[in-house]
Amino acid sequence: MARIISGTETSRTMRAEIAREVAALADEGIVPGLSVVLVGEDPASEVYVRSKTQACEEVGMRGRTLRFPAEVGQDELFGVIDGLNADPDVHGILVQLPIPVHLSYKDVLERIHPDKDVDGFHPLNVGRAFVGDPAGFVPATPAGIMELIRRENIPTHGKHVVIVGRSLIVSKPLASLLMAPGPNATVTLTHKYTTDLSSHTRTADILVVAVGKPGLITADMVKPGAVVFDVGVNRVEDAISTRGRIVGDVDFAGVSGVASAMTPVPGGVGPMTITMLLVNTLEAARRSRAPDLSRGAR
Ligand code: GUN
């Protein structure tokens, strides 16, 4: 049976560490503040946003949600973001995605000051992550997977990592983190047009699945002894609860008989995503305190 990699447990440890660092910063008069912008009434987004602001409060940060109706105009939203960019008590800004289609998510994300972009979605931070510049913010989900790899002592040097999915939020930044000097992994990115997906997944020492398709990865697609990270969050019908239940992209029961270690859903990568958002917000608050004069103009 595969060992369970618990993001819940690692998150608990890390959030206690973060709370201590937040308290130390508060002694200097700085309380890290995250402002979450929520447009419309998507129920899943409501849940995510509540989890994020609650996590902030639990570690002593200021977490606040600014809500707007789905019809909000882009100029009004830009005005709000400009105000947050200028507010010294706000260290991190996050616009919860998806946003309604009449808004350009690209323009909205670019409006956030890169130094407050704790999601790491601004093109400048995307570029910094790609070139390995630590001045940027790495998106929380890939950062959370890297943290689990480190804390669980999972070897990556020379190993083959196969990532299923090609998103900007998870897969692309994760690929660049894993192939960088240090982790030194060989990375294969696959997606829905990949021919014969299982011929790739079966060669993975580490398999990361971030697609949003329940049951996509079955036991026959996994190399015996592989480590599997399941990033999927899917609500499926359930005989017991009318609200359904949450499952990942990996057939947990089947794959746990083949893999050496794997993340569950829920309780795996998900809690780590929120924890790494806290890490980024803490870092943004620290940077607001001490401008690094050794760096050139940015
Ligand atoms: N929607 C789904 N995941 C995310 C995320 O990590 N950040 C934001 N802002 N929106 C999301």
CSV table of C-alpha atoms and ligand atoms in Angstrom, one decimal:
chain,number,residue,atom,x,y,z
A,1,MET,CA,0.0,0.0,0.0
A,2,ALA,CA,1.3,3.5,-0.9
A,3,ARG,CA,2.4,5.7,1.9
A,4,ILE,CA,0.0,8.7,2.2
A,5,ILE,CA,1.6,12.1,1.7
A,6,SER,CA,-0.5,14.3,4.0
A,7,GLY,CA,-0.7,17.9,2.9
A,8,THR,CA,-3.0,18.5,5.9
A,9,GLU,CA,-0.3,17.4,8.3
A,10,THR,CA,2.6,19.3,6.6
A,11,SER,CA,0.3,22.4,6.4
A,12,ARG,CA,-0.4,22.2,10.1
A,13,THR,CA,3.4,22.1,10.8
A,14,MET,CA,4.1,24.9,8.3
A,15,ARG,CA,1.2,27.1,9.5
A,16,ALA,CA,2.5,27.0,13.1
A,17,GLU,CA,6.0,28.1,11.7
A,18,ILE,CA,4.3,30.9,9.7
A,19,ALA,CA,2.3,32.0,12.8
A,20,ARG,CA,5.5,32.4,14.7
A,21,GLU,CA,7.0,34.5,11.9
A,22,VAL,CA,3.9,36.6,11.6
A,23,ALA,CA,4.1,37.3,15.3
A,24,ALA,CA,7.7,38.4,15.1
A,25,LEU,CA,6.8,40.8,12.2
A,26,ALA,CA,3.9,42.1,14.2
A,27,ASP,CA,6.3,43.1,16.9
A,28,GLU,CA,7.9,45.4,14.3
A,29,GLY,CA,4.5,46.9,13.6
A,30,ILE,CA,3.7,45.0,10.4
A,31,VAL,CA,0.7,42.7,10.1
A,32,PRO,CA,0.8,40.9,6.8
A,33,GLY,CA,-2.4,41.7,4.9
A,34,LEU,CA,-4.0,39.8,2.0
A,35,SER,CA,-6.9,41.2,0.0
A,36,VAL,CA,-8.9,38.8,-2.1
A,37,VAL,CA,-11.1,40.2,-4.9
A,38,LEU,CA,-14.1,38.0,-5.6
A,39,VAL,CA,-16.3,38.8,-8.7
A,40,GLY,CA,-19.7,37.1,-9.0
A,41,GLU,CA,-21.1,34.2,-7.0
A,42,ASP,CA,-19.4,31.1,-8.2
A,43,PRO,CA,-20.0,28.6,-5.3
A,44,ALA,CA,-16.6,26.9,-5.6
A,45,SER,CA,-14.8,30.3,-5.6
A,46,GLU,CA,-16.8,31.3,-2.5
A,47,VAL,CA,-15.5,28.2,-0.7
A,48,TYR,CA,-11.9,28.8,-1.8
A,49,VAL,CA,-11.9,32.4,-0.9
A,50,ARG,CA,-13.3,31.7,2.6
A,51,SER,CA,-10.6,29.1,3.1
A,52,LYS,CA,-7.9,31.6,2.1
A,53,THR,CA,-9.0,34.4,4.3
A,54,GLN,CA,-9.7,32.1,7.2
A,55,ALA,CA,-6.2,30.6,6.9
A,56,CYS,CA,-4.9,34.2,7.0
A,57,GLU,CA,-6.7,34.9,10.3
A,58,GLU,CA,-5.5,31.7,11.8
A,59,VAL,CA,-1.9,32.6,11.4
A,60,GLY,CA,-2.4,36.2,12.6
A,61,MET,CA,-2.5,37.8,9.2
A,62,ARG,CA,-5.2,40.2,8.0
A,63,GLY,CA,-7.4,38.5,5.4
A,64,ARG,CA,-10.1,40.5,3.7
A,65,THR,CA,-12.5,39.8,0.8
A,66,LEU,CA,-13.8,42.5,-1.5
A,67,ARG,CA,-16.9,41.3,-3.3
A,68,PHE,CA,-18.3,42.6,-6.6
A,69,PRO,CA,-21.3,41.7,-8.6
A,70,ALA,CA,-20.7,39.7,-11.8
A,71,GLU,CA,-21.6,42.8,-13.9
A,72,VAL,CA,-18.9,44.9,-12.4
A,73,GLY,CA,-17.1,47.0,-15.1
A,74,GLN,CA,-13.4,46.6,-15.9
A,75,ASP,CA,-12.6,50.2,-15.1
A,76,GLU,CA,-14.2,50.0,-11.6
A,77,LEU,CA,-12.2,46.8,-11.0
A,78,PHE,CA,-9.0,48.6,-12.1
A,79,GLY,CA,-9.8,51.4,-9.7
A,80,VAL,CA,-10.1,48.9,-6.8
A,81,ILE,CA,-6.8,47.2,-7.8
A,82,ASP,CA,-5.1,50.6,-8.1
A,83,GLY,CA,-6.3,51.4,-4.5
A,84,LEU,CA,-5.0,48.1,-3.2
A,85,ASN,CA,-1.7,48.6,-5.0
A,86,ALA,CA,-1.3,51.9,-3.2
A,87,ASP,CA,-2.4,50.8,0.2
A,88,PRO,CA,0.6,50.1,2.5
A,89,ASP,CA,-1.4,47.8,4.8
A,90,VAL,CA,-2.1,45.5,1.8
A,91,HIS,CA,0.9,43.2,1.1
A,92,GLY,CA,-0.8,40.6,-1.1
A,93,ILE,CA,-3.6,41.0,-3.7
A,94,LEU,CA,-5.4,38.1,-5.3
A,95,VAL,CA,-8.2,38.1,-7.8
A,96,GLN,CA,-10.0,34.8,-7.5
A,97,LEU,CA,-10.4,33.1,-10.9
A,98,PRO,CA,-12.4,32.5,-12.9
A,99,ILE,CA,-13.8,36.0,-13.5
A,100,PRO,CA,-16.8,36.7,-15.8
A,101,VAL,CA,-15.9,36.6,-19.5
A,102,HIS,CA,-16.7,40.3,-20.2
A,103,LEU,CA,-13.6,41.1,-18.1
A,104,SER,CA,-10.1,40.4,-19.5
A,105,TYR,CA,-8.4,38.2,-16.9
A,106,LYS,CA,-5.1,39.0,-18.6
A,107,ASP,CA,-5.6,42.8,-18.2
A,108,VAL,CA,-6.9,42.4,-14.6
A,109,LEU,CA,-3.9,40.2,-13.5
A,110,GLU,CA,-1.5,42.7,-15.1
A,111,ARG,CA,-3.1,45.5,-13.2
A,112,ILE,CA,-1.9,44.0,-9.9
A,113,HIS,CA,1.5,45.3,-8.8
A,114,PRO,CA,4.1,42.5,-9.3
A,115,ASP,CA,5.4,43.0,-5.7
A,116,LYS,CA,1.9,42.3,-4.4
A,117,ASP,CA,1.0,39.5,-6.8
A,118,VAL,CA,1.1,36.6,-4.3
A,119,ASP,CA,-0.6,34.3,-6.8
A,120,GLY,CA,2.4,34.7,-9.1
A,121,PHE,CA,0.2,35.2,-12.2
A,122,HIS,CA,1.5,38.6,-13.4
A,123,PRO,CA,3.6,38.0,-16.5
A,124,LEU,CA,6.6,39.5,-14.8
A,125,ASN,CA,6.4,36.9,-12.0
A,126,VAL,CA,5.7,34.2,-14.6
A,127,GLY,CA,8.9,35.2,-16.3
A,128,ARG,CA,10.9,35.4,-13.1
A,129,ALA,CA,9.8,31.9,-12.1
A,130,PHE,CA,10.8,30.7,-15.6
A,131,VAL,CA,14.3,32.1,-15.4
A,132,GLY,CA,14.6,31.1,-11.7
A,133,ASP,CA,14.7,34.6,-10.3
A,134,PRO,CA,13.9,34.4,-6.6
A,135,ALA,CA,12.6,38.0,-6.7
A,136,GLY,CA,9.3,36.7,-8.1
A,137,PHE,CA,6.4,34.9,-6.5
A,138,VAL,CA,5.9,31.2,-7.5
A,139,PRO,CA,2.2,30.2,-7.8
A,140,ALA,CA,1.0,28.4,-4.7
A,141,THR,CA,0.1,25.0,-6.1
A,142,PRO,CA,3.5,24.1,-7.7
A,143,ALA,CA,5.2,25.7,-4.7
A,144,GLY,CA,3.2,23.4,-2.4
A,145,ILE,CA,4.2,20.3,-4.4
A,146,MET,CA,7.9,21.3,-4.3
A,147,GLU,CA,7.5,21.8,-0.5
A,148,LEU,CA,6.0,18.3,-0.1
A,149,ILE,CA,8.8,16.8,-2.2
A,150,ARG,CA,11.4,18.5,0.0
A,151,ARG,CA,9.8,17.7,3.3
A,152,GLU,CA,9.1,14.1,2.4
A,153,ASN,CA,12.6,13.6,1.1
A,154,ILE,CA,11.4,12.4,-2.3
A,155,PRO,CA,14.4,12.2,-4.7
A,156,THR,CA,14.2,14.2,-7.9
A,157,HIS,CA,17.8,14.3,-9.1
A,158,GLY,CA,17.9,12.6,-12.5
A,159,LYS,CA,14.4,11.3,-12.0
A,160,HIS,CA,11.7,11.3,-14.6
A,161,VAL,CA,8.7,13.5,-13.7
A,162,VAL,CA,5.6,13.2,-15.9
A,163,ILE,CA,3.1,16.0,-15.5
A,164,VAL,CA,-0.4,15.5,-16.9
A,165,GLY,CA,-1.9,18.9,-17.8
A,166,ARG,CA,-0.4,22.1,-19.2
A,167,SER,CA,-1.9,24.9,-17.2
A,168,LEU,CA,-0.2,28.2,-16.4
A,169,ILE,CA,-1.3,27.8,-12.7
A,170,VAL,CA,0.2,24.4,-12.0
A,171,SER,CA,2.0,22.4,-14.7
A,172,LYS,CA,4.2,24.9,-16.5
A,173,PRO,CA,5.7,26.6,-13.4
A,174,LEU,CA,6.1,23.1,-11.8
A,175,ALA,CA,8.0,21.9,-14.9
A,176,SER,CA,10.4,24.8,-14.7
A,177,LEU,CA,10.9,24.4,-10.9
A,178,LEU,CA,11.6,20.6,-11.2
A,179,MET,CA,14.1,20.9,-14.1
A,180,ALA,CA,16.0,23.7,-12.5
A,181,PRO,CA,19.5,23.2,-11.0
A,182,GLY,CA,18.9,21.7,-7.6
A,183,PRO,CA,15.9,19.4,-8.2
A,184,ASN,CA,17.6,18.4,-11.6
A,185,ALA,CA,14.6,16.3,-12.8
A,186,THR,CA,13.9,15.3,-16.3
A,187,VAL,CA,10.4,16.6,-17.0
A,188,THR,CA,7.8,15.5,-19.6
A,189,LEU,CA,4.6,17.6,-20.0
A,190,THR,CA,1.6,15.9,-21.4
A,191,HIS,CA,-1.9,17.1,-22.1
A,192,LYS,CA,-5.2,16.1,-23.7
A,193,TYR,CA,-3.8,15.8,-27.2
A,194,THR,CA,-0.9,13.6,-26.1
A,195,THR,CA,-0.9,10.3,-28.1
A,196,ASP,CA,-0.9,7.2,-25.9
A,197,LEU,CA,-0.8,9.0,-22.5
A,198,SER,CA,-0.1,5.8,-20.5
A,199,SER,CA,3.1,5.1,-22.5
A,200,HIS,CA,4.4,8.3,-20.8
A,201,THR,CA,2.9,8.0,-17.4
A,202,ARG,CA,4.2,4.5,-17.0
A,203,THR,CA,7.8,5.8,-17.2
A,204,ALA,CA,7.3,8.3,-14.4
A,205,ASP,CA,9.2,8.1,-11.2
A,206,ILE,CA,7.1,11.0,-10.0
A,207,LEU,CA,3.6,11.5,-11.6
A,208,VAL,CA,1.8,14.8,-11.2
A,209,VAL,CA,-1.8,14.9,-12.4
A,210,ALA,CA,-3.5,18.3,-12.8
A,211,VAL,CA,-6.4,18.0,-15.2
A,212,GLY,CA,-9.8,17.9,-13.5
A,213,LYS,CA,-11.0,14.5,-14.7
A,214,PRO,CA,-12.0,12.0,-12.0
A,215,GLY,CA,-10.5,8.6,-12.5
A,216,LEU,CA,-8.2,9.6,-15.4
A,217,ILE,CA,-5.2,7.8,-13.9
A,218,THR,CA,-5.7,4.1,-13.2
A,219,ALA,CA,-3.3,1.6,-11.7
A,220,ASP,CA,-2.2,0.2,-15.1
A,221,MET,CA,-0.9,3.7,-16.0
A,222,VAL,CA,1.5,3.9,-13.0
A,223,LYS,CA,5.0,2.5,-12.7
A,224,PRO,CA,5.3,0.3,-9.5
A,225,GLY,CA,6.9,2.4,-6.8
A,226,ALA,CA,6.2,5.8,-8.4
A,227,VAL,CA,5.3,8.8,-6.2
A,228,VAL,CA,1.9,10.3,-7.3
A,229,PHE,CA,0.7,13.9,-6.7
A,230,ASP,CA,-3.0,14.3,-7.4
A,231,VAL,CA,-3.9,18.0,-8.0
A,232,GLY,CA,-7.5,17.3,-9.2
A,233,VAL,CA,-10.4,18.6,-7.3
A,234,ASN,CA,-13.7,17.2,-8.7
A,235,ARG,CA,-17.1,17.0,-7.1
A,236,VAL,CA,-18.8,13.7,-8.0
A,237,GLU,CA,-22.2,12.3,-7.1
A,238,ASP,CA,-22.3,10.3,-3.9
A,239,ALA,CA,-24.8,7.8,-2.5
A,240,ILE,CA,-24.6,9.3,0.9
A,241,SER,CA,-24.4,13.1,0.5
A,242,THR,CA,-26.7,15.1,-1.8
A,243,ARG,CA,-23.8,17.6,-2.1
A,244,GLY,CA,-21.6,14.9,-3.6
A,245,ARG,CA,-18.0,14.2,-2.6
A,246,ILE,CA,-14.6,15.5,-3.7
A,247,VAL,CA,-12.2,13.2,-5.5
A,248,GLY,CA,-9.0,13.8,-7.5
A,249,ASP,CA,-7.9,12.8,-11.0
A,250,VAL,CA,-6.3,9.5,-9.8
A,251,ASP,CA,-8.2,6.3,-9.0
A,252,PHE,CA,-7.0,6.3,-5.4
A,253,ALA,CA,-8.0,2.8,-4.4
A,254,GLY,CA,-6.4,1.2,-7.5
A,255,VAL,CA,-3.2,3.4,-7.7
A,256,SER,CA,-2.5,3.0,-4.0
A,257,GLY,CA,-1.7,-0.6,-4.6
A,258,VAL,CA,1.0,0.3,-7.1
A,259,ALA,CA,2.5,3.6,-6.1
A,260,SER,CA,5.1,3.9,-3.2
A,261,ALA,CA,3.6,7.2,-2.0
A,262,MET,CA,0.7,9.4,-3.0
A,263,THR,CA,-1.3,12.5,-2.0
A,264,PRO,CA,-5.0,12.0,-1.1
A,265,VAL,CA,-7.9,14.2,-2.2
A,266,PRO,CA,-8.9,16.0,-0.1
A,267,GLY,CA,-6.0,16.5,2.3
A,268,GLY,CA,-3.1,16.4,-0.2
A,269,VAL,CA,-2.0,19.2,-2.5
A,270,GLY,CA,-5.1,21.4,-1.7
A,271,PRO,CA,-4.2,22.5,1.9
A,272,MET,CA,-0.6,23.1,0.7
A,273,THR,CA,-1.8,25.5,-1.9
A,274,ILE,CA,-3.3,27.7,0.8
A,275,THR,CA,-0.3,27.4,3.0
A,276,MET,CA,2.0,28.5,0.2
A,277,LEU,CA,-0.2,31.5,-0.4
A,278,LEU,CA,0.4,32.4,3.3
A,279,VAL,CA,4.1,32.0,2.7
A,280,ASN,CA,4.0,34.3,-0.3
A,281,THR,CA,2.0,36.9,1.6
A,282,LEU,CA,4.4,36.8,4.5
A,283,GLU,CA,7.3,37.3,2.1
A,284,ALA,CA,5.5,40.2,0.4
A,285,ALA,CA,5.1,41.8,3.9
A,286,ARG,CA,8.7,41.3,4.7
A,287,ARG,CA,9.8,42.8,1.4
A,288,SER,CA,7.6,45.9,2.0
A,289,ARG,CA,9.7,46.4,5.2
A,290,ALA,CA,13.2,46.2,3.8
A,291,PRO,CA,13.8,47.3,0.2
A,292,ASP,CA,16.8,45.4,-1.1
A,293,LEU,CA,19.1,48.1,-2.3
A,294,SER,CA,21.6,45.5,-3.6
A,295,ARG,CA,19.4,44.8,-6.6
A,296,GLY,CA,19.3,46.9,-9.7
A,297,ALA,CA,16.3,48.9,-10.7
A,298,ARG,CA,13.3,46.7,-11.5
B,1,GUN,N1,-8.8,29.7,-9.0
B,1,GUN,C1,-8.4,28.4,-8.9
B,1,GUN,N2,-7.2,28.3,-8.4
B,1,GUN,C2,-6.8,29.6,-8.2
B,1,GUN,C3,-5.6,30.2,-7.6
B,1,GUN,O1,-4.7,29.6,-7.2
B,1,GUN,N3,-5.7,31.6,-7.5
B,1,GUN,C4,-6.7,32.3,-8.0
B,1,GUN,N4,-6.6,33.6,-7.9
B,1,GUN,N5,-7.8,31.8,-8.5
B,1,GUN,C5,-7.8,30.5,-8.6
